[in-house]
Every structure is written in C-alpha cells, then in structure tokens.
Short mmCIF file of C-alpha atoms in Angstrom, two decimals:
data_model
loop_
_atom_site.label_atom_id
_atom_site.label_comp_id
_atom_site.label_asym_id
_atom_site.label_seq_id
_atom_site.Cartn_x
_atom_site.Cartn_y
_atom_site.Cartn_z
CA MET A 1 31.79 84.72 32.67
CA THR A 2 31.83 83.63 36.40
CA SER A 3 30.32 85.38 39.30
CA ARG A 4 33.82 86.37 40.65
CA LYS A 5 34.75 88.21 37.57
CA LEU A 6 31.24 89.77 37.53
CA VAL A 7 32.03 91.20 40.95
CA GLU A 8 35.44 92.50 39.96
CA LEU A 9 33.95 94.17 36.82
CA PHE A 10 31.35 96.05 38.65
CA GLY A 11 33.89 97.16 41.31
CA GLN A 12 35.87 98.74 38.66
CA LEU A 13 33.03 100.73 37.08
CA ARG A 14 32.69 104.37 37.99
CA ILE A 15 29.67 106.54 36.81
CA GLY A 16 30.52 110.12 36.31
CA ASN A 17 33.38 110.25 38.93
CA PHE A 18 36.61 110.84 37.25
CA THR A 19 39.44 113.32 36.91
CA PRO A 20 40.69 114.93 33.78
CA THR A 21 43.92 113.06 34.07
CA GLN A 22 42.09 109.75 33.84
CA GLN A 23 41.03 107.99 30.74
CA CYS A 24 37.30 107.69 30.23
CA ARG A 25 35.68 105.26 27.75
CA TYR A 26 32.02 104.55 26.99
CA TYR A 27 30.69 101.00 26.24
CA ALA A 28 27.12 99.93 25.32
CA SER A 29 27.46 96.33 26.62
CA LEU A 30 28.67 94.80 29.79
CA ARG A 31 30.49 92.09 27.62
CA ARG A 32 32.59 94.84 25.94
CA CYS A 33 33.45 96.22 29.19
CA TYR A 34 34.76 92.81 30.38
CA GLN A 35 36.78 92.34 27.24
CA VAL A 36 38.34 95.81 27.60
CA LEU A 37 39.16 95.30 31.29
CA GLU A 38 40.87 92.04 30.61
CA SER A 39 43.27 93.67 28.20
CA PRO A 40 46.49 95.08 29.59
CA ASP A 41 46.31 98.37 27.49
CA THR A 42 43.14 99.69 29.19
CA ARG A 43 44.18 98.94 32.86
CA GLY A 44 44.07 102.10 35.04
CA GLY A 45 41.40 103.84 33.12
CA THR A 46 37.88 104.67 34.22
CA LEU A 47 34.90 103.10 32.45
CA VAL A 48 31.54 104.91 32.42
CA SER A 49 28.45 102.87 31.62
CA GLN A 50 26.36 104.42 28.82
CA ARG A 51 23.10 103.43 27.09
CA CYS A 52 22.86 104.00 23.35
CA ALA A 53 19.96 106.48 22.87
CA SER A 54 17.50 106.17 20.03
CA TRP A 55 13.89 106.42 19.33
CA TYR A 56 13.55 102.80 20.00
CA ASN A 57 14.35 103.11 23.64
CA ARG A 58 12.94 106.61 24.06
CA LEU A 59 9.36 105.50 23.07
CA THR A 60 7.23 102.90 24.76
CA ALA A 61 6.24 99.84 23.02
CA ASN A 62 2.64 100.82 22.58
CA GLU A 63 3.87 104.09 20.92
CA ILE A 64 5.96 102.24 18.49
CA TRP A 65 3.23 99.79 17.60
CA LYS A 66 0.75 102.56 17.04
CA GLY A 67 3.10 104.04 14.26
CA VAL A 68 3.05 100.46 12.56
CA VAL A 69 -0.48 99.40 12.87
CA ALA A 70 -2.74 102.31 13.35
CA VAL A 71 -4.71 103.97 10.73
CA THR A 72 -4.03 107.74 10.98
CA GLY A 73 -4.43 110.81 8.80
CA LYS A 74 -6.90 111.23 6.07
CA ALA A 75 -7.29 107.36 5.80
CA GLN A 76 -9.26 107.59 9.14
CA THR A 77 -11.49 110.45 8.58
CA LYS A 78 -12.05 110.47 4.73
CA ALA A 79 -12.01 106.87 3.90
CA ARG A 80 -15.70 106.38 2.91
CA GLY A 81 -15.86 102.94 4.18
CA LYS A 82 -12.74 101.90 2.00
CA ARG A 83 -10.17 101.75 4.81
CA PRO A 84 -7.15 99.38 4.30
CA ALA A 85 -7.16 96.08 5.99
CA LYS A 86 -6.47 96.17 9.72
CA ARG A 87 -2.98 95.17 10.58
CA ILE A 88 -2.43 93.04 13.61
CA ARG A 89 -0.05 93.69 16.44
CA LYS A 90 2.41 90.82 16.71
CA ASP A 91 4.20 89.37 19.85
CA LEU A 92 7.81 89.47 18.75
CA ASN A 93 8.77 87.51 21.88
CA LYS A 94 6.82 84.47 20.93
CA GLY A 95 8.83 81.40 21.11
CA GLN A 96 11.54 82.97 23.23
CA PHE A 97 12.25 82.70 26.95
CA ILE A 98 14.08 85.08 29.41
CA GLY A 99 17.76 83.94 29.56
CA ASP A 100 17.78 82.01 26.29
CA GLY A 101 19.86 83.22 23.62
CA LYS A 102 22.36 82.31 20.95
CA LEU A 103 24.82 81.28 23.60
CA PRO A 104 23.71 78.28 25.61
CA VAL A 105 24.02 79.59 29.12
CA SER A 106 21.99 78.27 32.11
CA TRP A 107 20.89 81.20 34.56
CA PRO A 108 19.35 80.02 37.73
CA GLY A 109 16.01 81.58 38.34
CA LEU A 110 15.46 82.55 34.65
CA ASN A 111 15.71 79.60 32.29
CA SER A 112 16.72 76.92 34.89
CA PRO A 113 15.81 76.13 38.72
CA VAL A 114 17.71 77.67 41.47
CA LEU A 115 17.83 74.55 43.44
CA MET A 116 18.35 71.09 42.13
CA ASP A 117 18.75 68.02 44.51
CA ASN A 118 19.12 70.47 47.43
CA LYS A 119 22.05 72.00 45.76
CA LEU A 120 22.35 75.70 44.79
CA GLN A 121 22.83 75.95 40.99
CA SER A 122 25.37 78.29 39.45
CA ILE A 123 25.82 79.89 36.08
CA GLN A 124 27.15 77.28 33.60
CA LYS A 125 27.20 76.46 30.10
CA ARG A 126 24.77 73.88 28.70
CA GLU A 127 24.27 71.91 25.47
CA LEU A 128 23.54 73.84 22.27
CA ASP A 129 20.20 73.33 20.60
CA PRO A 130 20.77 72.59 16.90
CA PHE A 131 17.06 73.20 16.11
CA ARG A 132 16.42 76.51 18.00
CA GLU A 133 16.52 78.68 14.89
CA GLU A 134 14.30 76.44 12.98
CA LYS A 135 11.61 76.34 15.68
CA LEU A 136 11.72 80.12 15.95
CA GLN A 137 11.33 80.55 12.19
CA GLU A 138 8.46 78.10 12.14
CA ILE A 139 6.56 80.02 14.86
CA ARG A 140 7.16 83.39 13.11
CA GLU A 141 5.86 81.86 9.73
CA ARG A 142 2.57 81.07 11.53
CA TRP A 143 1.92 84.74 12.47
CA ASP A 144 0.28 85.68 9.24
CA LYS A 145 -1.63 82.42 8.93
CA LYS A 146 -5.40 82.65 9.81
CA ARG A 147 -6.59 79.93 12.13
CA ARG A 148 -9.59 77.98 11.18
CA ARG A 149 -12.40 78.69 13.79
CA ARG A 150 -13.77 75.47 14.93
CA VAL A 151 -17.46 75.51 15.95
CA ALA A 152 -19.33 72.86 17.51
CA MET A 153 -22.03 71.09 15.32
CA GLU A 154 -24.94 72.34 17.42
CA ASP A 155 -23.58 76.01 17.26
CA ARG A 156 -22.97 76.18 13.51
CA GLY A 157 -26.51 77.29 12.62
CA TRP A 158 -27.79 76.96 8.86
CA THR A 159 -24.31 77.37 7.56
CA SER A 160 -20.74 77.21 9.08
CA LYS A 161 -19.87 80.85 8.19
CA SER A 162 -23.12 82.88 8.79
CA TRP A 163 -24.85 83.70 12.03
CA GLY A 164 -28.29 82.59 10.90
CA GLY A 165 -29.61 79.75 12.98
CA ARG A 166 -27.15 79.99 15.89
CA HIS A 167 -28.50 80.00 19.41
CA LEU A 168 -27.34 82.51 21.79
CA GLY A 169 -28.88 81.22 25.11
CA PRO A 170 -31.35 83.00 27.42
CA PRO A 171 -31.61 86.86 27.67
CA ASP A 172 -29.92 88.77 30.28
CA PRO A 173 -31.72 88.74 33.58
CA ILE A 174 -33.72 91.70 34.80
CA PRO A 175 -35.10 92.54 38.19
CA GLY A 176 -38.01 90.02 38.84
CA GLU A 177 -37.30 87.92 35.98
CA THR A 178 -34.43 85.46 35.21
CA PHE A 179 -35.81 84.04 31.90
CA GLU A 180 -35.34 80.41 32.98
CA GLY A 181 -36.23 78.05 30.19
CA PHE A 182 -35.88 80.68 27.55
CA ASP A 183 -33.60 80.27 24.50
CA SER A 184 -32.71 82.87 21.56
CA CYS A 185 -31.82 82.18 17.87
CA VAL A 186 -30.39 84.52 15.31
CA LEU A 187 -32.59 84.77 12.24
CA HIS A 188 -30.59 87.46 10.22
CA MET A 189 -27.28 89.29 10.51
CA ARG A 190 -26.30 91.94 7.85
CA ARG A 191 -23.80 94.89 7.63
CA VAL A 192 -25.44 98.38 7.09
CA PHE A 193 -24.06 101.74 6.43
CA ASN A 194 -24.92 105.31 7.35
CA MET A 195 -23.72 108.53 5.72
CA VAL A 196 -22.36 110.84 8.47
CA GLY A 197 -20.90 114.39 7.70
CA SER A 198 -17.85 114.03 9.80
CA ILE A 199 -16.41 110.70 9.08
CA GLY A 200 -18.30 109.79 5.94
CA ARG A 201 -19.73 106.20 5.59
CA LYS A 202 -20.28 104.77 9.01
CA ARG A 203 -20.55 101.00 9.23
CA SER A 204 -22.73 99.13 11.84
CA MET A 205 -24.29 95.73 12.23
CA SER A 206 -28.03 94.84 12.37
CA ALA A 207 -29.40 91.59 13.95
CA LEU A 208 -32.73 89.95 14.09
CA VAL A 209 -33.18 87.65 16.93
CA VAL A 210 -36.10 85.68 18.18
CA VAL A 211 -36.54 84.56 21.96
CA GLY A 212 -38.96 81.97 23.24
CA ASN A 213 -39.59 79.36 25.88
CA LYS A 214 -40.94 76.67 23.73
CA ASN A 215 -44.35 76.87 25.37
CA GLY A 216 -46.22 79.56 23.52
CA ALA A 217 -44.25 82.62 24.61
CA VAL A 218 -42.15 84.21 21.84
CA GLY A 219 -40.84 87.58 20.90
CA VAL A 220 -38.91 89.01 17.96
CA SER A 221 -36.61 92.16 17.77
CA LEU A 222 -33.99 94.09 15.71
CA GLY A 223 -30.68 95.35 17.34
CA LYS A 224 -28.06 97.60 15.75
CA ALA A 225 -24.65 98.33 17.09
CA PRO A 226 -21.02 98.98 15.99
CA ASP A 227 -19.86 95.43 16.32
CA VAL A 228 -21.56 91.99 16.09
CA MET A 229 -21.76 90.91 19.65
CA SER A 230 -23.25 94.22 20.94
CA ALA A 231 -25.95 94.01 18.14
CA LEU A 232 -26.88 90.41 19.16
CA ARG A 233 -27.07 91.22 22.77
CA LYS A 234 -29.18 94.28 22.17
CA ALA A 235 -31.54 92.58 19.78
CA LYS A 236 -31.77 89.42 22.27
CA ASN A 237 -32.75 91.71 25.28
CA ARG A 238 -34.96 93.88 23.29
CA ALA A 239 -36.97 90.70 21.97
CA ALA A 240 -37.16 89.61 25.67
CA SER A 241 -39.17 92.89 26.34
CA ASN A 242 -41.47 92.18 23.34
CA ILE A 243 -42.72 88.57 24.26
CA GLN A 244 -46.20 87.77 23.19
CA TYR A 245 -48.20 84.47 23.73
CA ILE A 246 -49.14 82.37 20.78
CA GLU A 247 -52.33 79.97 20.82
CA ARG A 248 -51.60 76.36 19.99
CA TYR A 249 -54.03 73.40 19.45
CA ASP A 250 -53.12 70.36 21.63
CA ASP A 251 -49.76 71.90 22.15
CA HIS A 252 -48.51 70.81 18.77
CA THR A 253 -49.95 72.84 15.92
CA ILE A 254 -52.12 75.92 15.20
CA PHE A 255 -55.87 76.12 15.33
CA HIS A 256 -56.61 76.68 11.71
CA ASP A 257 -55.07 77.48 8.40
CA ILE A 258 -53.74 81.03 8.26
CA GLU A 259 -52.74 83.36 5.41
CA SER A 260 -50.87 86.57 6.33
CA LYS A 261 -49.14 89.34 4.43
CA PHE A 262 -46.41 91.85 4.93
CA ASN A 263 -45.47 94.26 2.16
CA VAL A 264 -45.06 91.84 -0.76
CA THR A 265 -44.43 88.79 1.38
CA ARG A 266 -47.32 86.32 1.71
CA VAL A 267 -47.25 83.30 4.11
CA ARG A 268 -49.75 80.43 3.99
CA MET A 269 -49.55 78.21 6.95
CA LYS A 270 -51.62 74.95 7.36
CA LYS A 271 -52.63 72.95 10.35
CA GLN A 272 -51.15 69.52 10.31
CA ASN A 273 -51.50 66.20 12.44
CA LYS A 274 -49.02 65.03 15.01
CA GLY A 275 -45.90 63.66 13.30
CA HIS A 276 -45.88 65.76 10.27
CA GLY A 277 -43.05 68.06 11.45
CA LEU A 278 -42.09 71.56 10.50
CA ARG A 279 -42.07 71.67 6.75
CA CYS A 280 -41.45 75.46 6.06
CA HIS A 281 -38.98 78.14 5.54
CA ARG A 282 -36.03 77.97 7.98
CA VAL A 283 -36.92 81.43 9.49
CA ILE A 284 -40.41 80.04 10.16
CA GLN A 285 -39.06 76.86 11.42
CA GLU A 286 -36.87 78.74 14.33
CA ILE A 287 -39.87 80.87 15.19
CA CYS A 288 -42.20 77.69 15.46
CA LYS A 289 -39.54 75.90 17.58
CA LEU A 290 -39.28 78.52 20.04
CA ALA A 291 -43.05 79.02 20.13
CA GLY A 292 -43.56 75.30 20.87
CA ILE A 293 -45.38 74.54 17.49
CA LYS A 294 -44.16 70.92 16.31
CA ASP A 295 -46.39 70.23 13.10
CA ILE A 296 -47.02 72.76 10.46
CA HIS A 297 -46.86 73.26 6.67
CA ALA A 298 -46.05 76.76 5.46
CA LYS A 299 -45.09 78.28 2.18
CA VAL A 300 -43.68 81.69 1.36
CA TYR A 301 -44.85 83.74 -1.70
CA GLY A 302 -43.21 86.81 -3.11
CA CYS A 303 -40.23 88.39 -1.31
CA THR A 304 -38.20 85.99 0.91
CA ASN A 305 -36.48 88.64 2.95
CA PRO A 306 -35.99 87.27 6.49
CA ILE A 307 -37.34 90.42 8.06
CA SER A 308 -40.42 90.41 5.85
CA VAL A 309 -40.97 86.64 6.45
CA THR A 310 -40.70 87.14 10.23
CA ASN A 311 -43.20 89.96 10.29
CA ALA A 312 -45.79 87.99 8.09
CA THR A 313 -45.34 84.84 10.29
CA MET A 314 -45.81 86.79 13.54
CA ARG A 315 -48.89 88.57 12.21
CA GLY A 316 -50.33 85.33 11.11
CA LEU A 317 -49.71 83.52 14.36
CA LEU A 318 -51.15 86.29 16.42
CA SER A 319 -54.21 86.65 14.31
CA GLN A 320 -55.44 83.15 14.72
CA GLU A 321 -58.57 82.47 16.85
CA THR A 322 -59.20 79.53 19.27
CA HIS A 323 -62.10 77.15 18.72
CA GLN A 324 -63.97 78.86 21.71
CA GLN A 325 -63.51 82.31 20.03
CA ILE A 326 -64.93 81.00 16.72
CA ALA A 327 -67.81 79.38 18.51
CA ASP A 328 -68.63 82.72 20.54
CA ARG A 329 -68.31 84.82 17.34
CA LYS A 330 -70.49 82.53 15.23
CA GLY A 331 -72.93 81.21 17.78
CA LEU A 332 -72.46 77.73 16.55
CA HIS A 333 -70.77 74.46 17.58
CA VAL A 334 -67.36 73.91 16.26
CA VAL A 335 -66.85 70.33 15.33
CA GLU A 336 -63.71 68.25 14.09
CA PHE A 337 -63.61 65.08 11.88
CA ARG A 338 -60.89 62.64 12.76
CA GLU A 339 -59.83 59.37 11.02
CA GLU A 340 -60.26 57.33 14.34
CA CYS A 341 -63.94 58.44 14.44
CA GLY A 342 -64.89 57.97 10.88
CA SER A 343 -67.79 60.13 9.78
CA LEU A 344 -68.80 61.03 13.32
CA PRO A 345 -68.05 64.73 14.22
CA ILE A 346 -66.44 65.53 17.61
CA VAL A 347 -67.73 68.91 19.15
CA VAL A 348 -64.57 70.68 20.32
CA ALA A 349 -66.13 74.14 21.28
CA SER A 350 -69.71 75.57 22.07
CA PRO A 351 -70.82 79.17 22.31
CA LYS A 352 -70.85 80.58 25.86
CA THR A 353 -71.12 84.26 25.47
CA SER A 354 -73.84 84.06 22.76
CA PRO A 355 -76.98 82.20 22.29
CA LEU A 356 -76.85 79.12 20.03
CA ARG A 357 -78.11 79.71 16.51
CA GLU A 358 -80.39 77.22 14.77
CA ASP A 359 -79.62 78.44 11.12
CA VAL A 360 -76.41 77.30 9.53
CA ASP A 361 -74.17 79.59 7.32
CA LYS A 362 -74.20 78.45 3.74
CA ASP A 363 -70.83 80.11 3.04
CA GLU A 364 -67.66 78.14 3.01
CA TRP A 365 -65.69 77.75 6.05
CA PRO A 366 -63.09 80.69 5.93
CA LYS A 367 -60.47 78.92 8.09
CA GLU A 368 -59.41 76.37 5.53
CA LEU A 369 -57.35 77.90 2.74
CA PRO A 370 -58.00 76.55 -0.76
CA LEU A 371 -55.05 75.08 -2.79
CA GLU A 372 -53.47 77.50 -5.16
CA TYR A 373 -52.49 76.80 -8.78
CA GLN A 374 -48.69 76.01 -7.78
CA GLU A 375 -49.91 73.62 -5.10
CA GLU A 376 -52.64 71.81 -7.39
CA LYS A 377 -50.30 71.32 -10.37
CA PRO A 378 -48.75 67.86 -10.40
CA ALA A 379 -44.87 67.55 -10.77
CA ALA A 380 -44.16 67.00 -14.58
CA LYS A 381 -42.48 63.79 -15.41
CA LYS A 382 -39.37 64.33 -17.57
CA ASN A 383 -38.43 61.63 -20.07
CA PHE A 384 -34.91 61.88 -21.20
CA SER A 385 -33.98 60.28 -24.51
CA ARG A 386 -31.24 60.36 -27.00
CA PRO A 387 -31.54 60.49 -30.74
CA GLY A 388 -32.16 56.94 -32.06
CA VAL A 389 -33.39 55.49 -28.76
CA ILE A 390 -36.95 54.17 -28.65
CA VAL A 391 -38.80 55.00 -25.41
CA HIS A 392 -41.81 52.77 -24.78
#
C-alpha cells in the first residue's frame, strides 16, 4: 500500500459522524478497510473504525501474566512448603522486531533507516527470508531450557554446585572503617524451615561466613534471611563486628598443640614447621587462611558438622598461650629445640611479672598432645591373592 492510497483511505474514514440514510460498516483492521474501499459495491458508504474488545486488550500485560504464572488461592497460604514449581514469565516478543512480519515490507524508521545515501527512503517490499520461521521456532524452543551457570575457577569453592568455600570479598564499609585488606569465605549454607501459624512452613536460608585479614584478625558469624544473598550479606557484616585477634608463632603457625571441644566435636591441632602446609579439615583450612596461619596439622573427632567444627576451632585458637604468658605463669624459662641447633636449647621467653623459680616441674609438658591410638596405629598392608597363586 503506497502513502498516497493511505492518505485517501484516512480521508474517507468517519468516526461517529453519519446520517441514518448512509450505510455504516465496522472493520477491525485497516487492511480490510482498504480492500472494501477499493471495491465498487461499497463506495458512498461511511466507514467507522472499531477495535475488537476482549479481555486480552482490556487487561494489562502484568495482569494477564499474573493469572498465568502466579500462585494464588490455597496453594499460597496452606501449601506447607510443598508449593508447585515456580513458572517463569516469558518474553513473547523475543526474536521479533517492530515492523517485521510475514509480509516482507520495509518501513523507514522501524526496520530500516530513514535516510540512505542522503536519500529519503519510502515504504517498499523487500526479499522474503525463507529461514524466518525456523529461527523463531529455534528461539522459542530455548525458553524452557536451563542455561548452565559458568563460574570462574577461583569462585567455585569446594564443589561447583555448593556455596561452601566461595569468597565474597570484604564486608560492607561502616563509619570509620572500610575493611581494606579483609576477605570473607562461606563455610556452610543450608535451608531451614520454621512453622508459622498463618502460612505454615516458612522457608529461609542460613549461612555461616568467616571474615579475616590474613594477619591474625578473624571473625565468624551466622546469618539467616529469606533468600541466599541477603543471608550471605547479613552473615558477612555480622562476622565483621565479631572480629577477634589470634596469636601466631613467627607469623606462620600456632604456639603449641591445642585440643578443644564443642558438644561432641573434638579438634586436635598440632604446631608444625615452615613448609608443612595446612593439613586439616576444609573448614579449618579456610579459618586458618584468613587468620594468617600457614602451617598446621589438625584432626576432627566425633561430629563433623561445619558449625560445630568452626566453634571448636575458634575456641582452640583463642585459648592458646604465647611463650611469654607461659613463662610468666610458670616462672620458668621457655626453651625450644631446633634441628639446626642440635641438642642446644634456645630460650624463647623468660618470666617478667614473676620471680624465676629454681625448682623444675616433674610433670609432663601439657602443651604437647600425646598421640592417640588412631594416630599410633600403622596402616595395615593388604595382600591381594587369588586361589592357586603363591605369594612370597
């Protein structure tokens, strides 16, 4: 349809102004009006533009989508945590452009430029795309397919699906403190439920996060919120307000062997030389990394729940004594034996607040943990043999 014919068509339309002697017809589309006006049977009549009314064009798009994807009625109030899967709102215009349709028409300003080579473009036909329907069908088939979430190697944590081991960055700054040099790590994430009288079983997320600056300052806290990100942010900021300082020997290990207990969880941590590394539970590893401890050997006995392991580890690290504190409490010199010095001891601390004692304790040194049966027992050698085979 050319622009000249469009002008003639609009000039012949009359909305509501007609006499009873004139013939009045209603059409839903402009294209149908044009076809009728071209025919000789309908000339002389008056055309009134009318829009077909239905609930599709009376309601807004949000109201229509709400009736499709929303969970209403008893399923929302009395579901008891067993609500149906959430349906996702889809973009029905995906893959389509304004001005494009089944008829290949070029509309300047919609699907083609208004000016081309300094010439004003007009409405004209263009070549038909034979693969248009196939492309639209391919795009619509991808609506219900879930995309694989690609996570960087350093952000994957302990596994690719769980939150444990992922780093969240520094806590949110507060007045007077920006937490520069701090980092946070997720130790545990779980889904918890609470029975409420109004809606039944209410779901929320609980997160355990540790915060530290890798120089002795570390804090741990729990956070609970309806969604995952709110729980992580709450736990991270709460841990930043519970920061405590952990003493380290030579900035790489603990001062002495430690045994701590929380409920039925027991953790034994042993001091190690440089280069030993962190050979312990993965929860203890993250706590030690953010505390600045680089060499330690630890073993967990009993319950291995991350919350219990975290509490037992923090209790043990905060209960250790420095060499100077041990010397002041005992009133004796604290010495250390090293391989490079042979049998000659090295004095690492002397009493300052109490007089030096001349007698020596005959009791065993309580800061060195004896080996347990599981640690003393050597690994059993398994000899595999088949019937009829002689093993020498």
